[in-house]
Amino acid sequence: MASIYRHRNAWQASVTVAGTNKKQNFRTRKEAETWAAQLHGELQQAHAPLLGGPAKATVGRTLYEYAHLYTIHKRGAKQEINLINRYLLAAGLPTLQLQVTEQGGVDLTDAPPATELPFSFAGLRAKRAASREKTNAFRAGLSVLPVVQVSAQTMLRFMSAMRKDGLTDSTIQKELALLKHAFNCAQKHWNWAGFENPMANIAVPKGGPGRCAVLDEDAELALFDALGRCDNPFILPIVQFAIETTSRRGSLLRLRWRDVDLPGRTATLRLTKAGENQIAPLTQRAVEILSRLPRDDDDARVFPMTADALDSAWDRATTEAGLPDLRFHDLRHVGTTRHARRLRNPQMLASPVTRRTRCSRATRTCLWMTCLMHSMPPSPR
């Protein structure tokens, strides 16, 4: 809104847009009108709702913009981009990929057209899609729905579809948390006047109960035998090394030879989940595993494979070994249990396991007490 009026010995123009008011004096009325018209257009453009507002923006288009503005700055950007790409693919929008710039930064670009996947990868994705049929169908409809039409009932039905597919609380939490935060950002920062987050009063499920996996000798032999038959020669070593170091999959796949000190028996894990570098001590067994691997370049990765390649090989091997419910992350628990059986002080587990929180210390103490009780002879009656 613009107003032109006499003010003392000049013409004053006053422009107000979205609560922002600016005034300026001019010698003539024509100068005031020209300035007011130009400023009014600039302010309207600056305060225009992003993507045209919730009535025009679909959920898929909203997540595409959200990825460029927010996801790119997150530590877990790659995992969240993979989730967002499911909506983009269903909405017919270009999928996204993270790229490292020449300056060492991170950029988000449209992914090239998908090529035909290798047979093993295609089979893995088809298997996952079949187990999430209701979830994928609901997501496809949601991705093309204007945001203004998304209601609390819509999200509750989405949650129900995921429950019917048997998805865990942790998986449901990640999906709903993404949408809830995207709607929050749009409400606060995108000039979507009158828009209210439809998920504001919906309780997002918390992560499920912690898992505790222990491999007995027969199960371990069956697993290692199946892993040894994989075409990729690095699959078995990375699993054995994961057990010895109790490290996460992402840390192992990022590990480079320049960060490994075999004589000093340490490995530096870069940008761990805690957001910092950690020096992990290596057991003698871990040193032996690394010593058998080829080392051509210090800048090369110790385990040169993608996460998809590891997942595909892991799924095949665990199925062949009769352990379909075993996850790669469970190897952390397997390794921790082994360290607990060897040590007689729960605080000593902090070194080989590299866990630091109070909860982890309590877990180490519990494991130590459990293993100690199993090693004690039965009490006399």
Short mmCIF file of C-alpha atoms in Angstrom, two decimals:
data_model
loop_
_atom_site.label_atom_id
_atom_site.label_comp_id
_atom_site.label_asym_id
_atom_site.label_seq_id
_atom_site.Cartn_x
_atom_site.Cartn_y
_atom_site.Cartn_z
CA MET A 1 0.00 0.00 0.00
CA ALA A 2 1.39 3.41 -1.00
CA SER A 3 0.29 6.87 0.18
CA ILE A 4 1.35 10.27 -1.22
CA TYR A 5 0.65 13.44 0.77
CA ARG A 6 1.99 16.90 1.55
CA HIS A 7 4.35 17.04 4.49
CA ARG A 8 5.59 20.49 5.43
CA ASN A 9 7.25 21.88 2.30
CA ALA A 10 7.61 18.53 0.46
CA TRP A 11 5.72 15.55 -0.90
CA GLN A 12 6.07 12.47 1.30
CA ALA A 13 5.63 8.93 0.00
CA SER A 14 4.79 6.13 2.46
CA VAL A 15 4.89 2.46 1.40
CA THR A 16 3.76 -0.44 3.59
CA VAL A 17 4.04 -4.12 2.59
CA ALA A 18 3.70 -7.07 4.99
CA GLY A 19 4.23 -4.84 8.03
CA THR A 20 7.31 -3.14 6.57
CA ASN A 21 6.92 0.65 6.23
CA LYS A 22 9.25 3.08 4.47
CA LYS A 23 8.90 6.85 3.99
CA GLN A 24 10.77 9.45 1.98
CA ASN A 25 10.31 13.13 1.06
CA PHE A 26 10.44 14.48 -2.52
CA ARG A 27 10.33 17.85 -4.18
CA THR A 28 7.48 16.97 -6.55
CA ARG A 29 4.50 14.62 -6.38
CA LYS A 30 5.59 12.82 -9.57
CA GLU A 31 8.96 11.91 -8.03
CA ALA A 32 7.18 10.59 -4.93
CA GLU A 33 4.78 8.47 -7.02
CA THR A 34 7.63 7.00 -9.10
CA TRP A 35 9.62 6.07 -6.00
CA ALA A 36 6.57 4.60 -4.25
CA ALA A 37 5.59 2.45 -7.24
CA GLN A 38 9.12 1.08 -7.62
CA LEU A 39 9.57 0.37 -3.91
CA HIS A 40 6.12 -1.21 -3.63
CA GLY A 41 6.98 -3.67 -6.40
CA GLU A 42 10.32 -4.55 -4.81
CA LEU A 43 8.79 -5.12 -1.37
CA GLN A 44 5.98 -7.23 -2.79
CA GLN A 45 8.49 -9.39 -4.62
CA ALA A 46 10.66 -9.72 -1.50
CA HIS A 47 7.67 -10.73 0.62
CA ALA A 48 6.02 -12.96 -1.97
CA PRO A 49 5.30 -16.47 -0.69
CA LEU A 50 7.93 -18.96 -1.76
CA LEU A 51 6.73 -21.39 -4.46
CA GLY A 52 3.52 -19.38 -4.72
CA GLY A 53 2.29 -20.38 -1.28
CA PRO A 54 0.78 -23.59 0.11
CA ALA A 55 -2.08 -23.57 -2.40
CA LYS A 56 0.31 -23.92 -5.35
CA ALA A 57 3.26 -25.79 -3.84
CA THR A 58 2.96 -29.57 -3.79
CA VAL A 59 4.59 -31.67 -1.10
CA GLY A 60 7.19 -32.89 -3.60
CA ARG A 61 8.06 -29.35 -4.74
CA THR A 62 8.21 -28.21 -1.11
CA LEU A 63 10.71 -30.95 -0.25
CA TYR A 64 12.79 -30.09 -3.33
CA GLU A 65 13.13 -26.50 -2.09
CA TYR A 66 13.62 -27.64 1.50
CA ALA A 67 16.55 -29.82 0.43
CA HIS A 68 18.34 -26.84 -1.16
CA LEU A 69 17.71 -24.51 1.79
CA TYR A 70 18.08 -26.79 4.82
CA THR A 71 19.08 -30.40 4.12
CA ILE A 72 22.33 -29.42 2.42
CA HIS A 73 23.61 -28.00 5.74
CA LYS A 74 22.92 -31.15 7.78
CA ARG A 75 25.42 -33.81 8.81
CA GLY A 76 23.04 -36.53 7.67
CA ALA A 77 22.31 -34.81 4.36
CA LYS A 78 22.97 -37.88 2.23
CA GLN A 79 20.47 -40.05 4.09
CA GLU A 80 17.82 -37.32 4.07
CA ILE A 81 18.35 -36.67 0.35
CA ASN A 82 17.72 -40.37 -0.30
CA LEU A 83 14.40 -40.07 1.53
CA ILE A 84 13.43 -36.83 -0.26
CA ASN A 85 14.25 -38.42 -3.62
CA ARG A 86 11.45 -40.93 -3.07
CA TYR A 87 8.96 -38.06 -3.06
CA LEU A 88 10.61 -36.33 -6.02
CA LEU A 89 10.59 -39.52 -8.07
CA ALA A 90 6.90 -40.09 -7.31
CA ALA A 91 6.09 -36.45 -8.21
CA GLY A 92 7.96 -36.59 -11.51
CA LEU A 93 10.56 -34.07 -10.33
CA PRO A 94 14.33 -34.39 -10.86
CA THR A 95 16.06 -36.27 -8.08
CA LEU A 96 18.99 -34.75 -6.20
CA GLN A 97 22.56 -35.72 -5.45
CA LEU A 98 25.30 -34.27 -3.25
CA GLN A 99 28.57 -33.26 -4.87
CA VAL A 100 31.83 -32.06 -3.35
CA THR A 101 33.03 -28.78 -4.87
CA GLU A 102 36.62 -27.93 -5.79
CA GLN A 103 36.83 -25.79 -2.65
CA GLY A 104 35.90 -28.77 -0.50
CA GLY A 105 32.33 -27.65 0.10
CA VAL A 106 29.10 -29.45 -0.70
CA ASP A 107 26.67 -28.63 -3.50
CA LEU A 108 23.26 -30.04 -4.33
CA THR A 109 22.53 -30.72 -8.00
CA ASP A 110 19.97 -32.55 -10.06
CA ALA A 111 20.96 -36.17 -10.52
CA PRO A 112 21.55 -37.46 -14.07
CA PRO A 113 18.93 -39.76 -15.60
CA ALA A 114 18.90 -43.13 -13.88
CA THR A 115 20.71 -45.93 -15.65
CA GLU A 116 19.87 -49.60 -15.50
CA LEU A 117 20.95 -51.03 -12.17
CA PRO A 118 23.05 -54.18 -11.85
CA PHE A 119 20.98 -57.28 -11.28
CA SER A 120 21.87 -57.56 -7.59
CA PHE A 121 20.99 -53.92 -6.84
CA ALA A 122 17.77 -54.11 -8.84
CA GLY A 123 16.74 -57.21 -6.93
CA LEU A 124 17.47 -55.53 -3.59
CA ARG A 125 15.37 -52.48 -4.45
CA ALA A 126 12.53 -54.61 -5.81
CA LYS A 127 12.51 -56.61 -2.58
CA ARG A 128 12.31 -53.45 -0.47
CA ALA A 129 9.59 -51.94 -2.67
CA ALA A 130 7.47 -55.08 -2.37
CA SER A 131 7.69 -54.95 1.43
CA ARG A 132 6.50 -51.30 1.46
CA GLU A 133 3.71 -51.39 -1.09
CA LYS A 134 1.14 -49.43 0.94
CA THR A 135 3.70 -46.86 2.09
CA ASN A 136 4.98 -46.23 -1.43
CA ALA A 137 1.46 -45.90 -2.83
CA PHE A 138 0.45 -43.36 -0.18
CA ARG A 139 3.72 -41.43 -0.61
CA ALA A 140 3.11 -41.22 -4.37
CA GLY A 141 -0.27 -39.58 -3.82
CA LEU A 142 1.06 -37.32 -1.09
CA SER A 143 3.95 -36.04 -3.21
CA VAL A 144 1.63 -34.41 -5.80
CA LEU A 145 -0.86 -33.05 -3.25
CA PRO A 146 -0.87 -29.26 -2.66
CA VAL A 147 0.40 -28.56 0.84
CA VAL A 148 -2.76 -26.67 1.74
CA GLN A 149 -4.73 -29.91 1.27
CA VAL A 150 -2.53 -31.89 3.67
CA SER A 151 -4.37 -32.31 6.96
CA ALA A 152 -3.70 -34.03 10.25
CA GLN A 153 -5.99 -36.84 9.10
CA THR A 154 -3.84 -37.23 5.96
CA MET A 155 -0.72 -37.73 8.03
CA LEU A 156 -2.44 -40.14 10.41
CA ARG A 157 -3.51 -42.26 7.43
CA PHE A 158 0.08 -42.16 6.17
CA MET A 159 1.28 -43.38 9.54
CA SER A 160 -1.31 -46.15 9.44
CA ALA A 161 -0.08 -47.26 5.98
CA MET A 162 3.48 -47.50 7.29
CA ARG A 163 2.28 -49.52 10.27
CA LYS A 164 0.48 -51.96 7.97
CA ASP A 165 3.71 -52.49 6.03
CA GLY A 166 5.42 -53.42 9.29
CA LEU A 167 7.84 -50.48 9.35
CA THR A 168 9.60 -49.89 12.64
CA ASP A 169 9.02 -46.88 14.88
CA SER A 170 12.46 -45.59 13.95
CA THR A 171 11.68 -45.66 10.21
CA ILE A 172 8.30 -43.99 10.73
CA GLN A 173 9.91 -41.35 12.93
CA LYS A 174 12.45 -40.39 10.24
CA GLU A 175 9.75 -40.05 7.57
CA LEU A 176 7.35 -37.97 9.67
CA ALA A 177 10.11 -35.84 11.22
CA LEU A 178 11.24 -34.81 7.72
CA LEU A 179 7.75 -33.66 6.72
CA LYS A 180 7.08 -31.97 10.05
CA HIS A 181 10.28 -29.92 9.91
CA ALA A 182 9.74 -29.01 6.26
CA PHE A 183 6.26 -27.68 7.07
CA ASN A 184 7.63 -25.81 10.09
CA CYS A 185 10.27 -24.09 7.95
CA ALA A 186 7.67 -23.14 5.34
CA GLN A 187 5.40 -21.69 8.02
CA LYS A 188 8.15 -19.62 9.65
CA HIS A 189 10.38 -18.52 6.76
CA TRP A 190 8.53 -18.80 3.44
CA ASN A 191 5.90 -16.04 3.86
CA TRP A 192 3.07 -18.54 3.78
CA ALA A 193 0.49 -16.29 5.42
CA GLY A 194 -2.19 -18.18 7.33
CA PHE A 195 -0.54 -21.57 6.86
CA GLU A 196 -0.48 -23.86 9.89
CA ASN A 197 1.59 -27.00 10.11
CA PRO A 198 -0.85 -29.95 9.81
CA MET A 199 1.52 -32.06 11.89
CA ALA A 200 1.82 -29.59 14.77
CA ASN A 201 -0.29 -31.72 17.12
CA ILE A 202 0.72 -35.15 15.82
CA ALA A 203 3.04 -37.11 18.08
CA VAL A 204 5.92 -38.48 16.02
CA PRO A 205 6.87 -41.98 17.21
CA LYS A 206 10.09 -42.24 19.13
CA GLY A 207 12.82 -44.64 18.10
CA GLY A 208 12.16 -48.26 18.89
CA PRO A 209 13.81 -50.20 21.70
CA GLY A 210 17.51 -50.82 21.40
CA ARG A 211 18.69 -54.01 19.74
CA CYS A 212 21.11 -56.46 21.31
CA ALA A 213 22.60 -59.08 19.01
CA VAL A 214 25.07 -61.81 19.93
CA LEU A 215 26.51 -64.22 17.37
CA ASP A 216 27.31 -67.70 18.58
CA GLU A 217 30.17 -69.63 17.00
CA ASP A 218 28.03 -71.56 14.51
CA ALA A 219 26.17 -68.44 13.34
CA GLU A 220 29.43 -66.55 12.92
CA LEU A 221 30.99 -69.34 10.87
CA ALA A 222 27.90 -69.50 8.64
CA LEU A 223 27.95 -65.72 8.16
CA PHE A 224 31.68 -65.55 7.38
CA ASP A 225 31.36 -68.49 4.98
CA ALA A 226 28.57 -66.71 3.08
CA LEU A 227 30.50 -63.42 3.05
CA GLY A 228 33.61 -65.20 1.78
CA ARG A 229 31.70 -66.34 -1.31
CA CYS A 230 30.91 -62.75 -2.33
CA ASP A 231 32.53 -61.50 -5.54
CA ASN A 232 33.73 -58.36 -3.74
CA PRO A 233 36.89 -59.32 -1.78
CA PHE A 234 36.41 -56.42 0.67
CA ILE A 235 33.04 -57.57 2.05
CA LEU A 236 34.35 -60.13 4.53
CA PRO A 237 37.22 -57.90 5.81
CA ILE A 238 34.94 -54.91 6.45
CA VAL A 239 32.56 -57.09 8.48
CA GLN A 240 35.40 -58.58 10.51
CA PHE A 241 36.91 -55.13 11.03
CA ALA A 242 33.52 -53.73 12.09
CA ILE A 243 33.27 -56.36 14.82
CA GLU A 244 36.79 -55.65 16.08
CA THR A 245 36.40 -51.85 16.17
CA THR A 246 32.61 -51.61 16.78
CA SER A 247 32.61 -48.76 14.23
CA ARG A 248 29.63 -47.61 12.22
CA ARG A 249 29.25 -48.44 8.56
CA GLY A 250 29.65 -44.83 7.38
CA SER A 251 32.89 -44.38 9.33
CA LEU A 252 34.34 -47.55 7.83
CA LEU A 253 33.40 -46.62 4.26
CA ARG A 254 35.06 -43.19 4.72
CA LEU A 255 38.24 -44.60 6.26
CA ARG A 256 41.39 -43.90 4.21
CA TRP A 257 44.84 -45.39 4.50
CA ARG A 258 46.36 -42.06 5.54
CA ASP A 259 44.24 -42.26 8.70
CA VAL A 260 45.51 -45.74 9.61
CA ASP A 261 48.61 -46.22 11.77
CA LEU A 262 49.32 -49.94 11.81
CA PRO A 263 52.54 -49.74 13.91
CA GLY A 264 50.75 -47.53 16.45
CA ARG A 265 47.58 -49.67 16.18
CA THR A 266 45.17 -46.75 15.74
CA ALA A 267 42.71 -45.54 13.11
CA THR A 268 41.32 -42.00 12.92
CA LEU A 269 37.60 -42.02 12.13
CA ARG A 270 36.67 -38.76 10.40
CA LEU A 271 33.40 -36.94 11.05
CA THR A 272 31.74 -39.58 13.17
CA LYS A 273 28.10 -39.44 14.24
CA ALA A 274 29.18 -37.29 17.19
CA GLY A 275 30.37 -34.67 14.67
CA GLU A 276 34.07 -34.98 15.43
CA ASN A 277 37.11 -37.08 14.64
CA GLN A 278 37.82 -40.05 16.90
CA ILE A 279 40.97 -42.09 17.29
CA ALA A 280 40.01 -45.74 17.57
CA PRO A 281 42.57 -48.18 19.01
CA LEU A 282 43.00 -51.34 16.95
CA THR A 283 43.14 -54.82 18.37
CA GLN A 284 45.79 -57.21 17.10
CA ARG A 285 43.07 -58.96 15.11
CA ALA A 286 42.07 -55.64 13.47
CA VAL A 287 45.70 -54.97 12.52
CA GLU A 288 45.95 -58.41 10.92
CA ILE A 289 42.78 -57.78 8.89
CA LEU A 290 44.11 -54.49 7.50
CA SER A 291 47.57 -55.93 6.84
CA ARG A 292 46.08 -58.40 4.35
CA LEU A 293 44.35 -55.68 2.29
CA PRO A 294 45.98 -54.03 -0.78
CA ARG A 295 47.39 -50.55 -0.11
CA ASP A 296 48.25 -48.72 -3.33
CA ASP A 297 47.72 -45.09 -2.30
CA ASP A 298 47.54 -43.37 1.09
CA ASP A 299 44.60 -41.31 -0.15
CA ALA A 300 42.69 -44.40 -1.23
CA ARG A 301 39.84 -45.76 0.83
CA VAL A 302 40.55 -48.83 2.92
CA PHE A 303 37.26 -50.43 1.86
CA PRO A 304 36.55 -49.15 -1.69
CA MET A 305 32.85 -49.84 -2.11
CA THR A 306 29.54 -47.99 -2.01
CA ALA A 307 26.92 -48.29 0.69
CA ASP A 308 24.55 -49.92 -1.83
CA ALA A 309 27.15 -52.55 -2.71
CA LEU A 310 27.68 -53.35 0.96
CA ASP A 311 23.93 -53.52 1.64
CA SER A 312 23.33 -55.82 -1.31
CA ALA A 313 26.13 -58.21 -0.33
CA TRP A 314 25.08 -58.13 3.32
CA ASP A 315 21.45 -58.99 2.52
CA ARG A 316 22.47 -61.95 0.37
CA ALA A 317 24.99 -63.26 2.89
CA THR A 318 22.71 -63.01 5.93
CA THR A 319 19.92 -64.76 4.02
CA GLU A 320 22.25 -67.58 2.98
CA ALA A 321 23.54 -67.88 6.54
CA GLY A 322 20.02 -68.13 7.96
CA LEU A 323 20.30 -64.75 9.71
CA PRO A 324 17.84 -62.55 7.75
CA ASP A 325 17.12 -60.28 10.75
CA LEU A 326 20.77 -59.47 11.46
CA ARG A 327 21.72 -55.89 10.58
CA PHE A 328 25.16 -54.50 9.88
CA HIS A 329 24.73 -52.11 12.81
CA ASP A 330 24.26 -55.13 15.09
CA LEU A 331 27.97 -55.85 14.64
CA ARG A 332 28.65 -53.01 17.09
CA HIS A 333 26.82 -54.97 19.78
CA VAL A 334 28.57 -58.18 18.79
CA GLY A 335 31.97 -56.51 19.09
CA THR A 336 31.11 -54.81 22.38
CA THR A 337 30.04 -58.13 23.88
CA ARG A 338 33.32 -59.74 22.86
CA HIS A 339 35.34 -56.94 24.41
CA ALA A 340 33.28 -57.27 27.59
CA ARG A 341 34.09 -60.97 27.81
CA ARG A 342 37.81 -60.31 27.54
CA LEU A 343 38.01 -57.42 30.01
CA ARG A 344 37.44 -57.35 33.74
CA ASN A 345 36.85 -53.61 34.13
CA PRO A 346 33.79 -52.01 32.49
CA GLN A 347 35.56 -48.65 32.10
CA MET A 348 38.22 -50.31 29.93
CA LEU A 349 35.54 -50.85 27.28
CA ALA A 350 35.63 -47.12 26.56
CA SER A 351 38.92 -47.62 24.72
CA PRO A 352 38.15 -50.33 22.15
CA VAL A 353 34.50 -49.35 21.78
CA THR A 354 35.03 -45.55 21.57
CA ARG A 355 31.68 -44.70 23.16
CA ARG A 356 31.48 -41.78 25.51
CA THR A 357 27.95 -41.06 26.73
CA ARG A 358 26.62 -41.90 30.17
CA CYS A 359 24.12 -44.30 28.62
CA SER A 360 26.93 -46.12 26.83
CA ARG A 361 28.92 -46.42 30.04
CA ALA A 362 25.90 -47.96 31.72
CA THR A 363 25.56 -50.36 28.79
CA ARG A 364 29.23 -51.34 29.08
CA THR A 365 28.84 -51.98 32.81
CA CYS A 366 25.75 -54.10 32.20
CA LEU A 367 27.57 -56.15 29.55
CA TRP A 368 30.55 -56.61 31.83
CA MET A 369 28.37 -57.79 34.71
CA THR A 370 26.46 -60.17 32.43
CA CYS A 371 29.64 -61.71 31.03
CA LEU A 372 31.17 -61.93 34.49
CA MET A 373 28.13 -63.78 35.82
CA HIS A 374 28.28 -66.27 32.94
CA SER A 375 31.96 -66.91 33.62
CA MET A 376 31.45 -67.62 37.34
CA PRO A 377 30.94 -71.19 38.55
CA PRO A 378 27.52 -71.97 39.99
CA SER A 379 27.17 -71.15 43.66
CA PRO A 380 27.01 -74.13 46.06
CA ARG A 381 23.60 -74.99 47.38
#
